[in-house]
Structures are given as C-alpha cells and as structure tokens.
XYZ file of C-alpha atoms in Angstrom:
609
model
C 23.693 -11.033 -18.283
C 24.715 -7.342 -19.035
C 21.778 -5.101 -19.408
C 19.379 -7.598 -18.103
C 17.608 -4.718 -16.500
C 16.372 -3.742 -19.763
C 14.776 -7.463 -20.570
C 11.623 -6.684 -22.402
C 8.634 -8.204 -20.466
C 5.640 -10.287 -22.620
C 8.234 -11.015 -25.314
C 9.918 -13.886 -23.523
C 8.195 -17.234 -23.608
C 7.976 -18.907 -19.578
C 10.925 -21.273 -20.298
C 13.185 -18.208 -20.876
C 11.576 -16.411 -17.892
C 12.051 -19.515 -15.491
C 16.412 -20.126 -16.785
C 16.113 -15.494 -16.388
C 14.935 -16.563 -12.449
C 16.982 -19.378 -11.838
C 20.115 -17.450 -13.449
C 19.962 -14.119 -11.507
C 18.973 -15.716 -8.037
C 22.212 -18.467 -8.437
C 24.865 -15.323 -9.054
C 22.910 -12.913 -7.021
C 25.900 -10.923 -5.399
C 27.267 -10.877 -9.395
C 24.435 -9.506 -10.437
C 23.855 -6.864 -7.452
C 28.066 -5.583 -8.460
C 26.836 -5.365 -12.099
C 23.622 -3.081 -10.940
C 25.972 -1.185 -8.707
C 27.969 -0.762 -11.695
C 25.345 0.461 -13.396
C 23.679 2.661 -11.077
C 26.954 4.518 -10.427
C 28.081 4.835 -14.656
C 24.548 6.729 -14.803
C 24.864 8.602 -11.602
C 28.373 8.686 -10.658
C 28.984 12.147 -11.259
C 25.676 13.509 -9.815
C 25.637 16.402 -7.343
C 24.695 14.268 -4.630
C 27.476 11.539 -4.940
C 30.002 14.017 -5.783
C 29.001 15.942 -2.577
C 29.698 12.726 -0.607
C 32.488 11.236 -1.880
C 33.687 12.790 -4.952
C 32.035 11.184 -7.782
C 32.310 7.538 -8.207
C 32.708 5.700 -11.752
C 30.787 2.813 -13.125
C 33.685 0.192 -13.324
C 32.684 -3.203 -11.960
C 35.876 -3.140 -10.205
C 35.411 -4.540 -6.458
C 37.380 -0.993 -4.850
C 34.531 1.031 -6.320
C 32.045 -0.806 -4.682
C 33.677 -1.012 -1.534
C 34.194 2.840 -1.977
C 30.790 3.167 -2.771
C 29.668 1.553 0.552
C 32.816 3.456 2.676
C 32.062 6.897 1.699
C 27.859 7.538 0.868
C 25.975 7.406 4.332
C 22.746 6.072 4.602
C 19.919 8.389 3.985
C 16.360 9.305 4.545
C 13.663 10.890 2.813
C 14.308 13.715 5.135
C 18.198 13.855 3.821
C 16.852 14.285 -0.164
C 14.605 16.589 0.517
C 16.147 19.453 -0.395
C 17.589 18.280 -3.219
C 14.355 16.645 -4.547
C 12.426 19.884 -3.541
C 15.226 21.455 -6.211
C 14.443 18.932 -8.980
C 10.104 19.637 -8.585
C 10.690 23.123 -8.885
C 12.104 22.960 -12.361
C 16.382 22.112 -11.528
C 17.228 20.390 -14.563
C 21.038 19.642 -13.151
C 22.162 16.379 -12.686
C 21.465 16.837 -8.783
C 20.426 12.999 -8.046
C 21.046 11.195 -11.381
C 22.955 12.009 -14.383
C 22.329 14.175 -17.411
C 21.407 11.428 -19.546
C 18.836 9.757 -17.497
C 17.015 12.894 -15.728
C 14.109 12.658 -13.420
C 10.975 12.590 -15.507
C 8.303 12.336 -12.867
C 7.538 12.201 -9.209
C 5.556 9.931 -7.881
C 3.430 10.722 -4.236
C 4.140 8.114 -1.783
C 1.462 6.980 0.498
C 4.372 7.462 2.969
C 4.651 11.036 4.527
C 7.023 13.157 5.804
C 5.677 16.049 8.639
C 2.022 15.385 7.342
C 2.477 15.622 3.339
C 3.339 13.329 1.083
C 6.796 12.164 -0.232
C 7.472 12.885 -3.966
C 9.723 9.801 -5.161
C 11.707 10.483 -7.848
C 11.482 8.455 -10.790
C 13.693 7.891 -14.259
C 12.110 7.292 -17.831
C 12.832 3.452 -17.878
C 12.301 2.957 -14.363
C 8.532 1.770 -16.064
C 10.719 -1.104 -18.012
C 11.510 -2.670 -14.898
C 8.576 -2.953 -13.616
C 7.370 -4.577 -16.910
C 10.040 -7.019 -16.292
C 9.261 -8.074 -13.094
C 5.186 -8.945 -14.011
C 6.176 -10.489 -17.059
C 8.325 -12.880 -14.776
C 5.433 -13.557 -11.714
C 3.124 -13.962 -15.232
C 5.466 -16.806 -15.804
C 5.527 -17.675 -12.070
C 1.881 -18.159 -12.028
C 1.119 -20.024 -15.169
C 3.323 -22.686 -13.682
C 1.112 -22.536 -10.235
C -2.728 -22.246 -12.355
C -2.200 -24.140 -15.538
C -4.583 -22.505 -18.145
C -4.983 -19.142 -16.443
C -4.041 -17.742 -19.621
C -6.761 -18.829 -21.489
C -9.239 -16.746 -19.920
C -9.701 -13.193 -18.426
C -8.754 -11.628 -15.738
C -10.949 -9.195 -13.336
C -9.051 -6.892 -11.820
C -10.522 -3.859 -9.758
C -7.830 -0.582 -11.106
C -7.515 2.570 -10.178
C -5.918 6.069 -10.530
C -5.981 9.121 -8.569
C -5.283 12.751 -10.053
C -1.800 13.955 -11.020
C -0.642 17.329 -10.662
C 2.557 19.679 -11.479
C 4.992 21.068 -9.893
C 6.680 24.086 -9.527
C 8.826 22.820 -12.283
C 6.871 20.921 -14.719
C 7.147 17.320 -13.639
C 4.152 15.535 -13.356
C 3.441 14.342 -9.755
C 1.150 11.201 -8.877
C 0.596 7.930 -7.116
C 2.880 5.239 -9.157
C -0.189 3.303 -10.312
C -1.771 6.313 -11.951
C 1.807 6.793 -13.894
C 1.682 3.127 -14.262
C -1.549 2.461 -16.263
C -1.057 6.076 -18.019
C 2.153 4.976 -19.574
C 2.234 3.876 -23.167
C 3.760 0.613 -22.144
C 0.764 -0.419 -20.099
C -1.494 1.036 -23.688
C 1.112 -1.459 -25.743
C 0.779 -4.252 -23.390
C -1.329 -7.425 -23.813
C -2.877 -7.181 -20.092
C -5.351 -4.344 -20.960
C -7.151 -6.730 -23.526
C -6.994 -9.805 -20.720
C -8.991 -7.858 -18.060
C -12.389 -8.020 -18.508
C -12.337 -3.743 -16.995
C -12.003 -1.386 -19.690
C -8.735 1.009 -19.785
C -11.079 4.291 -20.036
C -12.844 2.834 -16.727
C -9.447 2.066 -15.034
C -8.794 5.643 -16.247
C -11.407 7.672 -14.499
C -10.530 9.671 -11.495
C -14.541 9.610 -10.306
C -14.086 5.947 -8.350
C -17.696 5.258 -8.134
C -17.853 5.312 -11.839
C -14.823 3.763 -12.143
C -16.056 1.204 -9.837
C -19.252 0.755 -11.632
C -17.901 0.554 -15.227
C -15.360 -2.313 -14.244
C -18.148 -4.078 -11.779
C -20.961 -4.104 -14.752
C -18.182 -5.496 -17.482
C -17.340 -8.046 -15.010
C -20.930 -9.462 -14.531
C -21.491 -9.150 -18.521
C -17.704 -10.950 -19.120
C -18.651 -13.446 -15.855
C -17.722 -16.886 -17.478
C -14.528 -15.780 -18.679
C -13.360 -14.485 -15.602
C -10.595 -17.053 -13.934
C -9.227 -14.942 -11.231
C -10.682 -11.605 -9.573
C -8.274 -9.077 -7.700
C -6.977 -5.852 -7.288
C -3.396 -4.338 -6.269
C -4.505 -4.121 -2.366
C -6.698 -6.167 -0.627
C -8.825 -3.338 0.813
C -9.620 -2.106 -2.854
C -10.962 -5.715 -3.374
C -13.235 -5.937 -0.158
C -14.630 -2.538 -1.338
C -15.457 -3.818 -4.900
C -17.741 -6.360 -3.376
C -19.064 -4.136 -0.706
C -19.774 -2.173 -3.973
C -21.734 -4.868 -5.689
C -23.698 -5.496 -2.214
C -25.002 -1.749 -2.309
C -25.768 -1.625 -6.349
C -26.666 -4.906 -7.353
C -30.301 -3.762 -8.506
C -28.904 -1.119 -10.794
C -26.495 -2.952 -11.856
C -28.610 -5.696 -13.362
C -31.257 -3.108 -14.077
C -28.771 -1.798 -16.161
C -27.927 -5.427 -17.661
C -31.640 -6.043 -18.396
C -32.015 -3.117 -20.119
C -28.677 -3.900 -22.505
C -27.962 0.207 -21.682
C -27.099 2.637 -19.145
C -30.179 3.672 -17.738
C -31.093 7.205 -16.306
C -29.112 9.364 -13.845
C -30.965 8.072 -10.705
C -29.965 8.620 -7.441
C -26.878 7.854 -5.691
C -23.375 6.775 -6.578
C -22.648 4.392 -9.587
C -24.174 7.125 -11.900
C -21.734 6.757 -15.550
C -21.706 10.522 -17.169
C -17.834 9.998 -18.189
C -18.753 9.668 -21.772
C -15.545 7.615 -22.433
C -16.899 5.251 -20.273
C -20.085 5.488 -21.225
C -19.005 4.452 -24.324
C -16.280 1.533 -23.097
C -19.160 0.057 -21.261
C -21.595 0.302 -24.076
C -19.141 -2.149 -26.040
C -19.126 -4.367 -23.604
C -23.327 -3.971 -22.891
C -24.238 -4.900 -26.249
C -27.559 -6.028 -25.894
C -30.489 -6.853 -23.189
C -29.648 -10.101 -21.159
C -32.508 -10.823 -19.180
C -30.944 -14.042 -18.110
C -27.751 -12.560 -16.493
C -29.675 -9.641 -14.852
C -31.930 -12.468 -13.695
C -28.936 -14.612 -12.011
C -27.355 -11.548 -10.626
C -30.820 -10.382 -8.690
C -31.184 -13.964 -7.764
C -27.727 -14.507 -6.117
C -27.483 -11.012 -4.819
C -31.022 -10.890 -3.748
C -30.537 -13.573 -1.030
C -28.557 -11.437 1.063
C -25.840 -14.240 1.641
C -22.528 -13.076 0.567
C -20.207 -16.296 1.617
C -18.812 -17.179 -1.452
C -20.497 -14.704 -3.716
C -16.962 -14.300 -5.788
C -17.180 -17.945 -7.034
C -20.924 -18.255 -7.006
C -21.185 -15.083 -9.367
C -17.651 -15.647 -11.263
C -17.313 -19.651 -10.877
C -13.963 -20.526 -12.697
C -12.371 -18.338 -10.692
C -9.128 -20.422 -9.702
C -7.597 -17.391 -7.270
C -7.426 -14.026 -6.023
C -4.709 -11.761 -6.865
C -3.999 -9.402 -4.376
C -1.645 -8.264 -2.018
C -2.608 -9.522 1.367
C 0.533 -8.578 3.006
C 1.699 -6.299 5.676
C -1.200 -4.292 6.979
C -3.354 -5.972 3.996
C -2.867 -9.198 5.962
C -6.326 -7.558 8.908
C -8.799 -7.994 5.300
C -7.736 -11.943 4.788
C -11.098 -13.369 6.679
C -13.511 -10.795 4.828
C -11.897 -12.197 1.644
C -11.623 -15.773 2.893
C -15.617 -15.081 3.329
C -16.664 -13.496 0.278
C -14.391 -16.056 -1.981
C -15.593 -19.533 -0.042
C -11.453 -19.997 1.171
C -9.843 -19.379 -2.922
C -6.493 -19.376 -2.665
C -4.743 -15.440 -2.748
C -1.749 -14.646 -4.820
C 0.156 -11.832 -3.305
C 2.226 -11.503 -6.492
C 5.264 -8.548 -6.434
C 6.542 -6.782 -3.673
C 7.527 -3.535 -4.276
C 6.483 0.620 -3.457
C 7.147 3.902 -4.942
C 10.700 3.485 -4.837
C 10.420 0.403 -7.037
C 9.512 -3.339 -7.532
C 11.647 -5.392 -5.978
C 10.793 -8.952 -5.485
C 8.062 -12.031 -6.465
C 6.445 -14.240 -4.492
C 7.530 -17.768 -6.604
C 5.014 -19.927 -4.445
C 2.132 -17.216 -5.199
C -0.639 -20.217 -3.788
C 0.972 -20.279 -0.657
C -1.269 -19.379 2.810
C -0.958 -16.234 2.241
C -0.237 -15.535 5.979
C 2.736 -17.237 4.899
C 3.927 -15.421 1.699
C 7.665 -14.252 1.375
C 9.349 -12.592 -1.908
C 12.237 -13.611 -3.296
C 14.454 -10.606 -4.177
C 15.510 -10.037 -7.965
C 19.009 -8.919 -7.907
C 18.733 -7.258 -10.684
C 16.252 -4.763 -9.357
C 18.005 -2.317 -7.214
C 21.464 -2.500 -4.728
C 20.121 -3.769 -2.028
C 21.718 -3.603 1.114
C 20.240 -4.753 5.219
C 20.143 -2.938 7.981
C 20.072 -5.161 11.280
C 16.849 -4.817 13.241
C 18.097 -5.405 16.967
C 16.151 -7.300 19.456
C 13.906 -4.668 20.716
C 12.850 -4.232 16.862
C 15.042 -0.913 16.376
C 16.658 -0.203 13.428
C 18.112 2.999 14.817
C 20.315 1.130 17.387
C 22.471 -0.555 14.982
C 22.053 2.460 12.604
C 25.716 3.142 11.544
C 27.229 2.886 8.045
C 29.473 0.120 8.423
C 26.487 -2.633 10.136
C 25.045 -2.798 6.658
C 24.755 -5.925 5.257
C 24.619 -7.153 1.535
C 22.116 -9.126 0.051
C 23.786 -12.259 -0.715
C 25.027 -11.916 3.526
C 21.619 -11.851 5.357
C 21.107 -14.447 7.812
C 17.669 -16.900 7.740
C 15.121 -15.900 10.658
C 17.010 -12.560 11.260
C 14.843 -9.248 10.716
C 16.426 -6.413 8.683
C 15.521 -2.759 7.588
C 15.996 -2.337 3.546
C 17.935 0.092 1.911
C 18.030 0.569 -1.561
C 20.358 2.704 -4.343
C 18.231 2.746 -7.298
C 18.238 3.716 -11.166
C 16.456 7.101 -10.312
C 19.168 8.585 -7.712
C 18.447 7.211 -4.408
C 21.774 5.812 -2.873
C 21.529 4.139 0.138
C 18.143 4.858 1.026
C 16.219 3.883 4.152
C 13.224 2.338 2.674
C 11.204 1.951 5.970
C 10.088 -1.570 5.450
C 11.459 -4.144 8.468
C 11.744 -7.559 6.706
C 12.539 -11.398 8.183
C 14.906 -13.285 5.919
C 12.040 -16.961 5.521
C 14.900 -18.703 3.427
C 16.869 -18.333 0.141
C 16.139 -19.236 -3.102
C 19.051 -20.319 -5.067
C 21.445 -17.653 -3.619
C 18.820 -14.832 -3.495
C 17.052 -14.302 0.078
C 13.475 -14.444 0.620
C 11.624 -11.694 2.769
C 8.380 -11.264 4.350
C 7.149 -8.370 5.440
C 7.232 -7.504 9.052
C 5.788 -3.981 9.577
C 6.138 -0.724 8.494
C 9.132 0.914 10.462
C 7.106 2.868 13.151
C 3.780 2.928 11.560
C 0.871 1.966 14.714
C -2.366 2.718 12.022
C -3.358 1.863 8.438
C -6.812 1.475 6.775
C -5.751 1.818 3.087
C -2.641 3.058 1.880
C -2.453 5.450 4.676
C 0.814 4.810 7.787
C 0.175 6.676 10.730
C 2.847 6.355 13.135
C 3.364 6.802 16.829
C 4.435 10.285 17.217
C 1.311 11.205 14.177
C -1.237 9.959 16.510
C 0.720 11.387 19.730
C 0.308 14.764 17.873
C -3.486 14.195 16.781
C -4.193 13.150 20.738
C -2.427 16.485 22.035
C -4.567 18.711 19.057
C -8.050 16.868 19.929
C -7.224 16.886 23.628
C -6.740 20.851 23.747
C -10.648 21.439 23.230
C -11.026 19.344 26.453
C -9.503 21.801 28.375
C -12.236 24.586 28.445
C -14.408 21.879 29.876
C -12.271 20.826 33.061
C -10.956 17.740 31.298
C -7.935 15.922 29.967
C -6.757 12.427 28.310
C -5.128 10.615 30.742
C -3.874 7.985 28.893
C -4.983 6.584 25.203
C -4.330 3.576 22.777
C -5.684 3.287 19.424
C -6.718 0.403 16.584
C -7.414 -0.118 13.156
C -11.004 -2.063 13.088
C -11.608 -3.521 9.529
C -14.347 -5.650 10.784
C -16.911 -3.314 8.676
C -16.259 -1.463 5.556
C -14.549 0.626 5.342
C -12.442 0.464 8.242
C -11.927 3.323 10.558
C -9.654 4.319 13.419
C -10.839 3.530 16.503
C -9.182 6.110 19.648
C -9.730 4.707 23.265
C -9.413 7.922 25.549
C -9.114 7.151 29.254
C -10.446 10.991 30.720
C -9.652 12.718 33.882
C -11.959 15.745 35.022
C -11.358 18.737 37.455
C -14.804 17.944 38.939
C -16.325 14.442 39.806
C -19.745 15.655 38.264
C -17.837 16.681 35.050
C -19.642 15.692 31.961
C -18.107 16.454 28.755
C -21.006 16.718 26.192
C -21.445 15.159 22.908
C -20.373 17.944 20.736
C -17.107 18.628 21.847
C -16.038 14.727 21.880
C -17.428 14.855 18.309
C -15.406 18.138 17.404
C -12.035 15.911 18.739
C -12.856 13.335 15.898
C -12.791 16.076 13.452
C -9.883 17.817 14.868
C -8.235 14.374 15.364
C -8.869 13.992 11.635
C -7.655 17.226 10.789
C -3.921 16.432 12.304
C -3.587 13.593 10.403
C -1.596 13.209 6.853
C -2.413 14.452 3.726
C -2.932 10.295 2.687
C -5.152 9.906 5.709
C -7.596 12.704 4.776
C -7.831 12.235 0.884
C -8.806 8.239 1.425
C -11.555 9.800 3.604
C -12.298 12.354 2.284
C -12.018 11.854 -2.020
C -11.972 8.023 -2.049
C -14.188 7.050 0.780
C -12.285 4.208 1.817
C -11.436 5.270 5.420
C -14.934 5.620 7.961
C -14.800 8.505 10.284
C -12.411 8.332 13.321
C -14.141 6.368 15.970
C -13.323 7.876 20.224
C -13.942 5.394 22.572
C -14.125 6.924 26.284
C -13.623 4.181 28.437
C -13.977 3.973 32.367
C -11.373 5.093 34.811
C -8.831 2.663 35.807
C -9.136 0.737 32.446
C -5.397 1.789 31.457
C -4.764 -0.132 35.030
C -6.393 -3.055 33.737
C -4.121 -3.237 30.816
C -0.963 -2.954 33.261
C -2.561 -5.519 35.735
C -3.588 -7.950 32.120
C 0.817 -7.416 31.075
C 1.995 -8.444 34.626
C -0.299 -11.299 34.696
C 1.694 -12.500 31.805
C 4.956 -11.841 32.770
C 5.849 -8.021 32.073
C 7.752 -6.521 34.632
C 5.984 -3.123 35.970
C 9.121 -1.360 35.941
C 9.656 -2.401 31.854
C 6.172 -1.404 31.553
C 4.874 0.723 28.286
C 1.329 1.710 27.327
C 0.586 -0.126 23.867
C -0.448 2.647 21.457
C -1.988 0.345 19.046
C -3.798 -3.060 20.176
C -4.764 -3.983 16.431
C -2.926 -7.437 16.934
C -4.045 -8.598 20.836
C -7.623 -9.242 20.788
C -7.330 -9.660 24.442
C -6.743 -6.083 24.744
C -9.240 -5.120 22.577
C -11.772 -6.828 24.462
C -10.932 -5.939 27.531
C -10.775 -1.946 26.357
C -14.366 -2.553 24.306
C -16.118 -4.470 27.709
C -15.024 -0.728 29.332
C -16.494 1.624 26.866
C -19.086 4.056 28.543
C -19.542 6.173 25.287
C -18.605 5.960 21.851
C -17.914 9.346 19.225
C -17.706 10.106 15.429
C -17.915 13.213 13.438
C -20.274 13.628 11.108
C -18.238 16.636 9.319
C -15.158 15.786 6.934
C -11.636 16.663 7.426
C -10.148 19.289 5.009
C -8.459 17.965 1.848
C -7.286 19.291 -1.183
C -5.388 17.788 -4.711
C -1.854 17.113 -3.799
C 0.002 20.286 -5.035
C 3.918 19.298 -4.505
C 6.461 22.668 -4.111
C 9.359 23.457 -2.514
C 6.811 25.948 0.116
C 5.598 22.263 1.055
C-alpha cells in the first residue's frame, strides 16, 4: 500500500474503494508509520524539524518514529507563526516542508488567532487527497442510496475572494482553492450538480445564490439529493427561495433573465448570465406555474421534497455547531435523512462518516490512516486539554480508548508536525482497527453562527470594549452570558447584560445600548464581521438587559440541581440549557441591535498582521 496517498479518486470502481477502506482501517497503525515515513522523507530536513531535533529521515524504521515523537513538541498556530508569516511574505526556503514539495498556497481558516485569521499552509498535492477521500464517501454512499448516481445532485457552492500576500502566494478559504483547482474543472461532479461552475464561481452570493436556485427549479426532476458543505448555507438557500420565489418563476415563465428590478437576486455576471441561459432554454409556463403554486401557499414544511420530490437525502454537515440548524432542516425537508459525509478543516480531510444515513445527532467519522499522523491528546475530566498537555501523554491512533474524549493533533504533508488542531473528539467505536470520532466542541469556542468561533476570552474582550461607553452614563455590566439563537435566519448573537447604575433613577438610553452592539461587533474577528458584513449570514448582535438579580436566579436554578455555591461559575454561553435561556428571556426588560455595520475589509494576509 506504498503511495496510497496518491490513489487517484473517480478512477476506482466502488469494489476497489470498499477492499482500499477495509485495507487501511485493518493495518491502521502500519499505515500511520508509512505516512510518518513519508511526511518526514519530504520534510525531514526542513528548518523547523531541524530546529527541534536535528533533522529526521524518512526510514520506516520504528527509532525514527519514536524519535520523531521524543524530540518535536506539540505546537500551536501561535508556535508557526513566525515561520508561516516568513513563507507569505515571499521565503522560498524549505522553512516548514522540503524543497521539493514547497508551500503553494495559504488557505484562511475560519479559526483566528488575536482577531485575524489563520493562514494554513498548504502543498501542491495536498488537493489529491482530498480527491481521494470523496471519491471513497462517493463509494460509501452509493452502497447506503442505491441509484443516487443516476441522477443529479443540487448542491448550494460557494467561494469567497482570494488575495496575495506579501510574497505571492495566493491566500483563501479552502473551498474557494478547492472548486478553483483544475482537478475539481477535470472532475465528473461539476457535470452531476444541477449548479453551474461559473455560478459556484461568483464571489457576488446573491447571484451566486440565484443562478444555482433557478437551475435547480429548471433541473427539479433530476435532482436526488439537495445540500451544501454546512448546514447553515443550506437553511439560507431556502430562506432564499422563500424571499424570491416570484422572480424566480417570473424569470422561468419568461424562458430569460428578466430586467434589473429591485433587490438582491439581480444576474449582471455575464458568465452567469450566460451559464444560466443554457440551462433556461425556453419559456415553461408549467414549472413557473408549480413553483408560484407551492411557494405561494406560504407553507414551507417539506418544501425540499414537495419542490424536488426524488430527493432521497440531504448532504450536509450537521455536525458540531451545525448540529443547532437540524430542526429547521428536519422542517423544510419533511424528516429526509442528512448525510454528514467527510470530516475534515483547513488543515485537511481526515475522516468519513461510513453510516452517512445515520441520525445525524449520532454521526461519527472513521479516521483514514492514510490521511495525516494522527496522534490524541487526553481531554481530562473537567474537559481540559491543557491539564494533561505534555509531550509524552500523547496517544496514537491505533491506542485511543472507546468513550474517552481526546484533543487531535496532526503532522501533515504541508509542514505541520504535531499540531494542536483544536477539535475535542469522543472515540464512538472502531472500525476494523481505525477509531471512530464525533465531534465534541470546538476547544474553547462559546459562539458560532456560520463558520465563525468566538471563544470565551473574544467575547470577555467584546463585553469590556462595549461596556466602556457605559461608563459616561453612571453604569456598568455586572455580570453577562451570551447565546447563539438560530431560531430565525440568519442567526445572531444574542448578549444578556445584567447592569448596575450609580443612581437608582439611572436610565441608560437607547442609543448608547445600540452603539455597544456596534462596538461589540467591532471587537469581534475578522470571520465574525465579513459573514455579517459581505455574506449576510450573521443578523446583528442582539443585547438583552435583563432585571437585577437575574444572574442570582441562575446561581439559585445550579444549586437547585446540585452545584455546590462554592464550585460555582457563571455560564458564558447557555446555547445548550433551554432552561437557562428561558429563565434569562422571562427577565428581559429591553432588548438592543445596531442598525450600523461593523467594519470589514478583504482579508489582506502579511507579516504586519
């Protein structure tokens, strides 16, 4: 199995694919010595792993991998830094991976790092394994929905704009690189989706949204299952169609593109324009007709089947912070089954859900050894990492325990050795030898909407910013917890502020509770601000001031079932105890948004970041 990182995906038929599974999952620890192996004949001699333990070869031999994990200490984004700072500003040494295989792009993770965005470096067949692994969950899922191959898929795709560096490299979101790269143009899937690559292509999201909404109403019958890569994308395309459902069969009456009208949805992209037009061949009073009629009713239970009805699933991840939009989707689809299919993030893919049909509160992934080095840090019982945070408590992959919880770390193709990945996983089982994960949380992260992670000491710092303007008006936050309310879309923060005043009488006026939501806005990431701000997919920051005492009745509500006063801690996000949220929302005296958005601009990564 040497070199079966560079399996080609689409060229194997599923029988191959299913032995490929079966094979790497029985000899997983093998397999993850072989990767080291790899990893370290490519990188051995880079800058980074000569710095921490001399250089290391790429022999298979057990000693080098037991070198390998003696000598190179964990890291964290913070760590590289520097030395990926060095390789965006135009380095071309072999700082992080070796001469031959260079870092060819950087890709912005929705993760941040003091605000801005982390720039993940990325190798030129790094694309080639991410290939791989959808070519295998293709297999995975033709087993699970028989004849899904027949027809088309309709998936909601987007990219975001790329930028340069100091140095040259091109810097984006991994998706954007993802449907840019001329494997994705070569690749059979394009032709399978009923959205058109020049609409997937536009950075303008309402016409993107628009171009791959009308195709999928003209291409309706052929449609057998409807998604997007996160859920929230998906409950926005059909919040879409509930706001432009007139134009849009307007549009499919009139076999054209009709006039610049108000509003969003407008196509002037003339690549588009003319990607739609070959799909909008002629008038079809009959479809326009269906569309006002089901749309028209204002009932939107089961509108995915009713409007696309051989749909057989959704395809979506619904895990992790994705899990809050499952009932909106259970709603709109009339209960379809969801198919969280690969889990992976800007570091790389590295596992597939092989029961994608599953409840998808209960998904795991199975992770491909062949992926990465993976190795498991040991979450301890108070769900910190950091405790157990020393060198020698990692664990391998083929030595994690069932029902423990673990924080990855990954040494990958494109230079990252022993890198803290963030994500807090439970070990659900083992397939063959390989373990199965589900997502947990987000190390530290309270808040997400989108693809945004705000964690505890982000919001502690937005609180102390939007608290200073209380000051000049005799009042302070006493105490504050936070949410992320999804039950509209888009979702949108929601801040409960407890207030103290200098004076009983003390009023603090509308405007300067409205001016915290901005500024509140304003000290949040670069993520946060551009899904409000350039994407729309984030509703302005929601303050709750609730009566005095109510932080009281949260103590007296964590006694009552069994906390001890003296072990006592505010919760700074109540997303997941509805009691709490209905206890805070029953105290609510006055409720604030801004009507002003926070500032963003294009990502621009340098080493000045």
């Amino acid at each position: 199995m040497a070199g079966m990182s560079k399996m080609k995906p689409g060229l194997a038929s599923d029988a191959v694919n299913l032995a490929f599974i079966e094979a790497i999952t029985a000899d997983a620890d093998a397999v993850q010595g072989r990767v080291l192996s790899e990893i370290l004949g490519r990188n051995g001699e880079s800058e980074y792993l000569t710095e921490k333990c001399g250089g290391l070869s790429g022999s298979a031999s057990v000693d080098v991998r037991a070198a390998f994990r003696a000598k190179v200490p964990m890291a964290t984004y913070e760590d590289l830094l520097p030395y990926i700072r060095r390789i965006a500003d135009g380095d071309r040494s072999a700082i992080l991976t070796g001469t031959a295989n260079p870092v060819t792009e950087l890709f912005t993770s929705s993760g941040t790092s003091g605000g801005e965005r982390k720039m993940i470096p990325t190798v030129e067949d790094e694309v080639d394994r991410r290939y791989l692994l959808e070519g295998l969950f293709t297999t995975v899922m033709n087993q699970h929905a028989p004849g899904i191959d027949k027809g088309k898929s309709m998936y909601f795709l987007f990219v975001s704009s790329q930028s340069k560096t100091a140095g040259g490299l091109t810097a984006g979101t991994v998706m954007t690189s993802y449907y840019k790269s001329k494997q994705y143009a070569g690749h059979a899937y394009p032709q399978n989706n009923t959205s058109p690559t020049a609409a997937i292509l536009c950075e303008d999201a309402a016409q993107s949204t628009y171009a791959q909404m009308l195709c999928g109403l003209c291409q309706r019958r052929d449609v057998m299952h409807v998604g997007a890569v996160f859920a929230v994308a998906l409950v926005r395309a059909v919040r879409f169609l509930q706001d432009n459902w007139e134009r849009l069969a307007a549009d499919i009456d009139a076999g054209e593109l009709l006039g610049q009208g108000e509003g969003g949805g407008v196509i002037t992209d003339p690549a588009v324009r003319a990607a739609v037009a070959a799909v909008l061949r002629r008038p079809d009073p009959e479809l326009a007709a269906f569309v006002r009629a089901e749309c028209g009713k204002g009932d939107w239970a089961g509108i995915i089947p009713r409007i696309w009805p051989n749909t057989k699933y959704l395809g979506t991840v619904v895990t992790g912070s994705m899990a809050q939009y499952v009932p909106t989707l259970n709603y709109y689809s009339g209960g379809l089954p969801m198919a969280s299919d690969i889990w992976g993030a800007s570091e790389g893919d590295f596992g597939l859900n092989l029961s994608p049909l599953c409840d998808p509160y209960e998904a795991s992934y199975t992770i491909m050894p062949n992926m990465a080095y993976f190795e498991f840090l040991p979450v301890v019982d108070d769900g910190d990492s950091d405790a157990a945070s020393h060198d020698d408590q990692l664990v391998e992959l083929a030595q994690v325990e069932a029902g423990k919880e673990y924080e990855m770390v990954i040494t990958t193709y494109a230079g990252l050795n022993r890198y803290r990945l963030g994500d807090v996983l439970r070990v659900t089982g083992f397939h063959n030898a390989a373990p199965m994960v589900r997502f947990v949380r987000r190390k530290n992260t309270l808040l997400s909407i989108d693809v945004d992670k705000t964690d505890e000491a982000e919001l502690q710092a937005a609180v102390e910013r939007a608290s200073a303007l209380l000051r000049p008006h005799g009042a302070a936050v006493v105490e504050y917890t936070s949410r992320a309310c999804t039950a509209a879309v888009p979702g949108r923060y929601v801040i409960y502020w407890e207030l103290r005043t200098d004076k009983e009488d003390t009023v603090v006026n509308d405007n300067v509770l409205e001016r915290c939501c901005l500024e509140m806005e304003e000290a949040l990431s670069t993520v946060y601000r551009q899904k409000r701000v350039e994407d729309g997919s984030i509703a302005p920051l929601q303050i709750r001031v609730v009566q005095p005492a109510t932080f009281d009745k949260l103590l007296d509500y964590a006694i009552s079932r069994g906390t001890s006063i003296a072990q006592y801690k505010v919760p700074r996000c109540v997303t997941e105890n509805p009691p709490l949220v209905d206890l805070l929302d029953s105290r609510v005296v006055s409720t604030h948004v801004s009507s002003a958005l926070p500032h963003w601009a294009p990502d621009q990564p340098s080493s000045n970041k």
